[in-house]
Coordinates of C-alpha atoms in Angstrom, one line a residue:
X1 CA 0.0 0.0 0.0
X2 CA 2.9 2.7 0.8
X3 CA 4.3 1.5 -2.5
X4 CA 1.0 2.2 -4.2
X5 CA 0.6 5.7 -1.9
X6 CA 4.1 6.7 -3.2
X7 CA 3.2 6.3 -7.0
X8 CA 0.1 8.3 -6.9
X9 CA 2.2 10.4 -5.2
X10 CA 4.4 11.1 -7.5
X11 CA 1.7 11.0 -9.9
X12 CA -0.3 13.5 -8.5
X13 CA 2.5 16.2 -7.8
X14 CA 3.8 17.0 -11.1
X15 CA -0.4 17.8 -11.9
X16 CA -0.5 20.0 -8.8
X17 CA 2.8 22.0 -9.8
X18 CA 1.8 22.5 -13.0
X19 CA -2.1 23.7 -12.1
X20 CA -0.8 25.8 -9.6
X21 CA 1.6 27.4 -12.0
X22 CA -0.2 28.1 -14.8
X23 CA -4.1 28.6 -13.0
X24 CA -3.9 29.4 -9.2
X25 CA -0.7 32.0 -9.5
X26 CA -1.7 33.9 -12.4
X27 CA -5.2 33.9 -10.5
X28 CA -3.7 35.2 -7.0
X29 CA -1.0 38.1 -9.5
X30 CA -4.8 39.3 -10.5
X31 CA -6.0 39.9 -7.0
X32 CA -2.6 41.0 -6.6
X33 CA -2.6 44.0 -8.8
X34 CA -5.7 44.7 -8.8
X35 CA -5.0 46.6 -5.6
X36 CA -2.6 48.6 -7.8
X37 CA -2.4 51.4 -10.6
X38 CA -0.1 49.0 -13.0
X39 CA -0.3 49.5 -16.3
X40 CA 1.3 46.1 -17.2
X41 CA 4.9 47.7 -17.3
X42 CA 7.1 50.1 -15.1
X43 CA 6.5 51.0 -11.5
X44 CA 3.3 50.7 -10.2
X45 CA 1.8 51.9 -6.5
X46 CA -1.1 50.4 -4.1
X47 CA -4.1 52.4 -4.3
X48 CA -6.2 50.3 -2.3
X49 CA -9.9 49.5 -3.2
X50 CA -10.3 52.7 -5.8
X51 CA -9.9 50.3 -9.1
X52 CA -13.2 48.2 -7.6
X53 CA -15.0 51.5 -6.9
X54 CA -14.0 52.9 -10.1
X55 CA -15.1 49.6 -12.2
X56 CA -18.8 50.3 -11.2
X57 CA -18.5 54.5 -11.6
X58 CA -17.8 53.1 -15.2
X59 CA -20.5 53.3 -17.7
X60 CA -18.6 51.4 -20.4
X61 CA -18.4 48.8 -18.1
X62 CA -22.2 48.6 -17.2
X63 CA -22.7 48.6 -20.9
X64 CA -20.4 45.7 -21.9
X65 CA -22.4 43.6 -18.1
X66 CA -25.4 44.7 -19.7
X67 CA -24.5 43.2 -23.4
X68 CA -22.7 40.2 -22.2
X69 CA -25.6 39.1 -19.6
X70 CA -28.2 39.7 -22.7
X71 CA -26.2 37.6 -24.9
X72 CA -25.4 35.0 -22.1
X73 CA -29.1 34.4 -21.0
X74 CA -30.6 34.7 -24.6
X75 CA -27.6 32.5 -26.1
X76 CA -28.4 30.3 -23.0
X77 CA -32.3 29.5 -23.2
X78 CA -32.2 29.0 -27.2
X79 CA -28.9 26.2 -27.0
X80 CA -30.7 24.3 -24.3
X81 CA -34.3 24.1 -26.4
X82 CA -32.3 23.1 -29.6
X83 CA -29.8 20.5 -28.3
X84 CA -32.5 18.8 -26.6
X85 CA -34.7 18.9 -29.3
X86 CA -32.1 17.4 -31.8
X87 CA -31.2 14.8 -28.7
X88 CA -34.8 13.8 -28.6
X89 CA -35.0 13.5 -32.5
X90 CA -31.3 11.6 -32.7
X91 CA -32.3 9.3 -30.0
X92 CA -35.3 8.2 -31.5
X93 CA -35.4 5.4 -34.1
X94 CA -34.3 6.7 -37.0
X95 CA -32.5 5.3 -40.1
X96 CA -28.6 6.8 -40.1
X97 CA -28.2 7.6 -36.5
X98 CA -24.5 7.4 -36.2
X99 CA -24.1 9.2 -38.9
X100 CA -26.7 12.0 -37.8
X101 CA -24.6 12.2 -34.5
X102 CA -21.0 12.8 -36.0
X103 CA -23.2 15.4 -38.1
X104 CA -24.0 17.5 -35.3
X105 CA -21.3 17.1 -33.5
X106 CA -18.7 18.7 -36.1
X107 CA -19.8 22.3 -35.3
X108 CA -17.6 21.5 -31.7
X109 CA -14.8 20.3 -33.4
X110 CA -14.1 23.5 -35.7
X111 CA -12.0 26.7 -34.3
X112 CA -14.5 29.2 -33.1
X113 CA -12.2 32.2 -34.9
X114 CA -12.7 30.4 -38.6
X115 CA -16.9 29.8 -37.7
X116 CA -17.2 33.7 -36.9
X117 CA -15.1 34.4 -40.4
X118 CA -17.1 32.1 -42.1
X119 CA -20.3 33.3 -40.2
X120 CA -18.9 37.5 -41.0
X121 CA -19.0 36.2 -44.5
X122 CA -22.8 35.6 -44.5
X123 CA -24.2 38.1 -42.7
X124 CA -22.1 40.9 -44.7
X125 CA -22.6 39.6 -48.2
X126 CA -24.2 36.3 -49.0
X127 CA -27.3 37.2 -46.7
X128 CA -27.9 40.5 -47.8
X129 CA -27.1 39.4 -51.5
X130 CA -29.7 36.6 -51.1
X131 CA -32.1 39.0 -49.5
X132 CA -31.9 41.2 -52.5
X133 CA -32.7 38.8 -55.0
X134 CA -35.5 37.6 -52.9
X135 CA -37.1 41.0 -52.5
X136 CA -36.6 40.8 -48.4
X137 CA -35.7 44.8 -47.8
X138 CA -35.4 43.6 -43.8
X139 CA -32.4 41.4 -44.3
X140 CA -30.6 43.0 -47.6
X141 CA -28.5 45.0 -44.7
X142 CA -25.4 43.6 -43.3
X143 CA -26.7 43.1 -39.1
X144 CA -23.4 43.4 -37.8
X145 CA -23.1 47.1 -38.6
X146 CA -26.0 48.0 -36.7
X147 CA -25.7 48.8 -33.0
X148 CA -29.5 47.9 -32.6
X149 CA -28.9 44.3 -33.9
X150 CA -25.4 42.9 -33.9
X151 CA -25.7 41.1 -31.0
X152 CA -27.9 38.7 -32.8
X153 CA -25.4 37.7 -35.5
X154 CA -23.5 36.6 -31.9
X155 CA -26.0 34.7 -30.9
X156 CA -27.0 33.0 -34.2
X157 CA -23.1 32.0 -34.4
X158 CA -22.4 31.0 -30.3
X159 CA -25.6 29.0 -30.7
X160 CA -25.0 27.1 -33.9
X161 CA -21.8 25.7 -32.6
X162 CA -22.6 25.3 -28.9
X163 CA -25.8 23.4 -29.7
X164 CA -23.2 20.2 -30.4
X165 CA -21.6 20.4 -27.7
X166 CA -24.9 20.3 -25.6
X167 CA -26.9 18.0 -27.7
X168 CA -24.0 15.1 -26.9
X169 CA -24.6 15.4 -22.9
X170 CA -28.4 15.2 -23.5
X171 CA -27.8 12.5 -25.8
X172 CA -26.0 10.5 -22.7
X173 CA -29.0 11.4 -20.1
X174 CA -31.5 10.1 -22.7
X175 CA -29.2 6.8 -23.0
X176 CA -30.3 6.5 -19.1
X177 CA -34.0 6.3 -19.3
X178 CA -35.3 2.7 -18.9
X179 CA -37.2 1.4 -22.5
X180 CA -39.5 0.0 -19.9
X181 CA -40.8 3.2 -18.5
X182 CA -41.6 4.4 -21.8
X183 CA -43.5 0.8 -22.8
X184 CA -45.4 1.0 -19.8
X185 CA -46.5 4.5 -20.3
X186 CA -47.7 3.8 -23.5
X187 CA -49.7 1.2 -22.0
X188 CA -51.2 3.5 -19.6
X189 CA -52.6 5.6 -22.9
X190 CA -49.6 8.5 -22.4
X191 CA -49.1 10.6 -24.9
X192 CA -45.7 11.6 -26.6
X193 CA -45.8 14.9 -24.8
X194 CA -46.8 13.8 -21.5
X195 CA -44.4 10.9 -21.4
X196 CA -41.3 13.2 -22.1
X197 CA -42.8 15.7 -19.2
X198 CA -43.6 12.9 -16.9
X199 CA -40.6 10.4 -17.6
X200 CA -37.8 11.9 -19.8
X201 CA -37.5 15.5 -18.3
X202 CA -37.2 14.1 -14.7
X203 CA -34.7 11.5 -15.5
X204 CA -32.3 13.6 -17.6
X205 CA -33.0 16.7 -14.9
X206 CA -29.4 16.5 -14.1
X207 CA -27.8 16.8 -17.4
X208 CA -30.5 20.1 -17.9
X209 CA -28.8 21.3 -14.7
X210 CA -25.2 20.6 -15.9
X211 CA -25.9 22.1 -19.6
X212 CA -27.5 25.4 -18.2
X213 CA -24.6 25.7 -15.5
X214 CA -21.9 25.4 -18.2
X215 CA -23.5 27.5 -21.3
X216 CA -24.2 29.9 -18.7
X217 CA -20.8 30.1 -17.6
X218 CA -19.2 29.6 -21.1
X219 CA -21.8 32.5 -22.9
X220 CA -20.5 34.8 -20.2
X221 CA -16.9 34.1 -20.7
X222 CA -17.6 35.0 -24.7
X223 CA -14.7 36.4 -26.4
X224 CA -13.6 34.2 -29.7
X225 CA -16.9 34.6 -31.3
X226 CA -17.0 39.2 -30.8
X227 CA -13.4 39.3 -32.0
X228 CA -14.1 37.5 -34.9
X229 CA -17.7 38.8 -36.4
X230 CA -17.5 42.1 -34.7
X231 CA -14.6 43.1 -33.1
X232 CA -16.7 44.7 -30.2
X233 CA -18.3 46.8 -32.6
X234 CA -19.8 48.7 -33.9
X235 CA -18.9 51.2 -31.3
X236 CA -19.1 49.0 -28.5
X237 CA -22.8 47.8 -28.9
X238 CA -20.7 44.4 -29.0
X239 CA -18.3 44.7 -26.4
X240 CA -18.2 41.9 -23.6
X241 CA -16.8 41.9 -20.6
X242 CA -13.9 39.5 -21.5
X243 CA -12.8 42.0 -24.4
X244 CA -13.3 44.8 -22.4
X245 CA -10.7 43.5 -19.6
X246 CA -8.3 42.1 -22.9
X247 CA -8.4 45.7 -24.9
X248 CA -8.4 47.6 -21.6
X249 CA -5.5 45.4 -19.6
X250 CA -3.8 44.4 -22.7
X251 CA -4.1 47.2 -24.5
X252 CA -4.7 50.5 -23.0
X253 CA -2.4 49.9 -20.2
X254 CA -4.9 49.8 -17.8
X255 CA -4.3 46.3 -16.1
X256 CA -4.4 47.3 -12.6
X257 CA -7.8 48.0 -13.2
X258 CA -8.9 45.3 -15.4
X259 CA -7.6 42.8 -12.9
X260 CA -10.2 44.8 -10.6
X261 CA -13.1 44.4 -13.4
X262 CA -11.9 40.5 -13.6
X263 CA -12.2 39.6 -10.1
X264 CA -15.4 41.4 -10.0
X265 CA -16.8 39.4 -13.0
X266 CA -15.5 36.4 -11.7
X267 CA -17.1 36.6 -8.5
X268 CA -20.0 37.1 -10.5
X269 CA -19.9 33.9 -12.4
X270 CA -19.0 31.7 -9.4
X271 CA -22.2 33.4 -7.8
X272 CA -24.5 32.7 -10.4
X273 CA -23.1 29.2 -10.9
X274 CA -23.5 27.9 -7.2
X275 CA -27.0 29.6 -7.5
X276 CA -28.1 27.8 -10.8
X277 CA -26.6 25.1 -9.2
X278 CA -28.5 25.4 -5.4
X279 CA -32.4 26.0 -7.8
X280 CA -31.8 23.6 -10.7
X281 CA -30.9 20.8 -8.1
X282 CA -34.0 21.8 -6.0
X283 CA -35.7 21.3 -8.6
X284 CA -34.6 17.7 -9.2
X285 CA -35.3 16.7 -5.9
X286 CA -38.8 17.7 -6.2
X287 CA -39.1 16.1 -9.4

């Protein structure tokens, strides 16, 4: 047994090293220096709590919290109806299934900078080209110049290509329910709806809590997708959180203060996490 303790020992360590080094340190420099006025180079002071005072006297920040929770909880609602609609229909006896699966599941495996090229591409001159020939006045305009509806390009995009990812965790829940159930329902004179309502939804409960907890979290991280369709633009109708802290920190030599705005929005994310996490689970119970 001491051998055995001693090799997952040794195991273990060189994991714990490297996590530390390149997650828990850079995460304690943040809180570090976010209690200063660096600017990510030269000398730099202490100046207590005024970053965190100054992040919420900041109205570009409220605007990029205000974008980035829109985006998150629209982005949210509409990848957790579509995955488990397409689980429902790829679990279901169908001719091609396999096949139907690696289908879906390609949108997770491509880089999310060359989807939002690809997906700038459409909405700035195949859509509105299309649109013209159609007649369709509404959509012969590119939406990613417009302050009023950019965001939805984002959303269109984020949820195209996190619907795979999604859809595969549903897929596993539905694996779980008992044919059984289902035969005995029928039985019973159930109908399709009821029997997903009354069987399915309860059963695969968890995996609804784990697939709202992480797009949650993931929609509110968003950065790939703005930098590539819209840069934070136009203006910044577009700008998250995560690309305000980049340009800002990175950029504008304001990483002192950034670091501030990060904790903040971290703190944020944890909180809404354990509280999907406290009501979703609830939920289960009672189910």
């Amino acid at each position: 047994m001491k051998t055995k303790q001693r090799v997952f020992l040794l195991m273990t360590i060189p994991a714990v090293l490297l996590f530390f080094l390149f997650h828990t340190f850079p995460l304690l420099q943040g809180v570090f220096y976010s209690f200063t006025n660096w600017k990510g180079y030269g000398d730099w002071d202490f100046v207590g709590l005024s970053n965190y005072i100054n992040v919420f006297n900041d109205m570009r920040a409220w605007s990029a919290y205000g974008f980035t929770f829109q985006f998150a909880i629209v982005s949210t609602i509409l990848v957790n109806i579509l995955s488990l609609a397409i689980a429902l229909g790829l679990h279901a006896k169908i001719k091609c299934k396999q096949t139907l699966r690696a289908i879906y599941f390609m949108p997770n495996i491509l880089s999310v900078l060359i989807v939002g090229f690809i997906f700038q591409f459409i909405f700035t001159l195949f859509l509105p080209q299309l649109a013209d020939m159609l007649g369709i006045s509404t959509l012969s305009t590119n939406i990613l110049g417009s302050p009023d509806y950019a965001w939805i390009g984002i959303v269109v995009m984020a949820v195209w290509q996190a619907t795979a990812f999604n859809t595969i965790l549903y897929l596993a829940g539905l694996q779980t329910v008992p044919e059984d159930v289902y035969e005995a329902a029928a039985i019973d004179g159930a109908k399709a709806w009821r029997r997903f309502w009354s069987i399915t939804f309860p059963i695969i409960a968890p995996f609804f809590t784990i697939n709202m907890v992480l797009a949650l979290k993931n929609f509110l991280m968003v950065f790939d997708h703005i930098i590539a369709l819209t840069g934070g633009g136009p203006g910044y109708a577009t700008e998250s959180i995560s690309v305000l802290i980049y340009r800002g920190g990175f950029q504008g030599g304001q990483f002192g203060y950034q670091s501030a705005n990060a904790v903040i929005y971290f703190i944020i994310i944890v909180a809404l996490s354990l509280f999907q996490l406290r009501i979703l689970q609830k939920r289960e119970v009672q189910q």
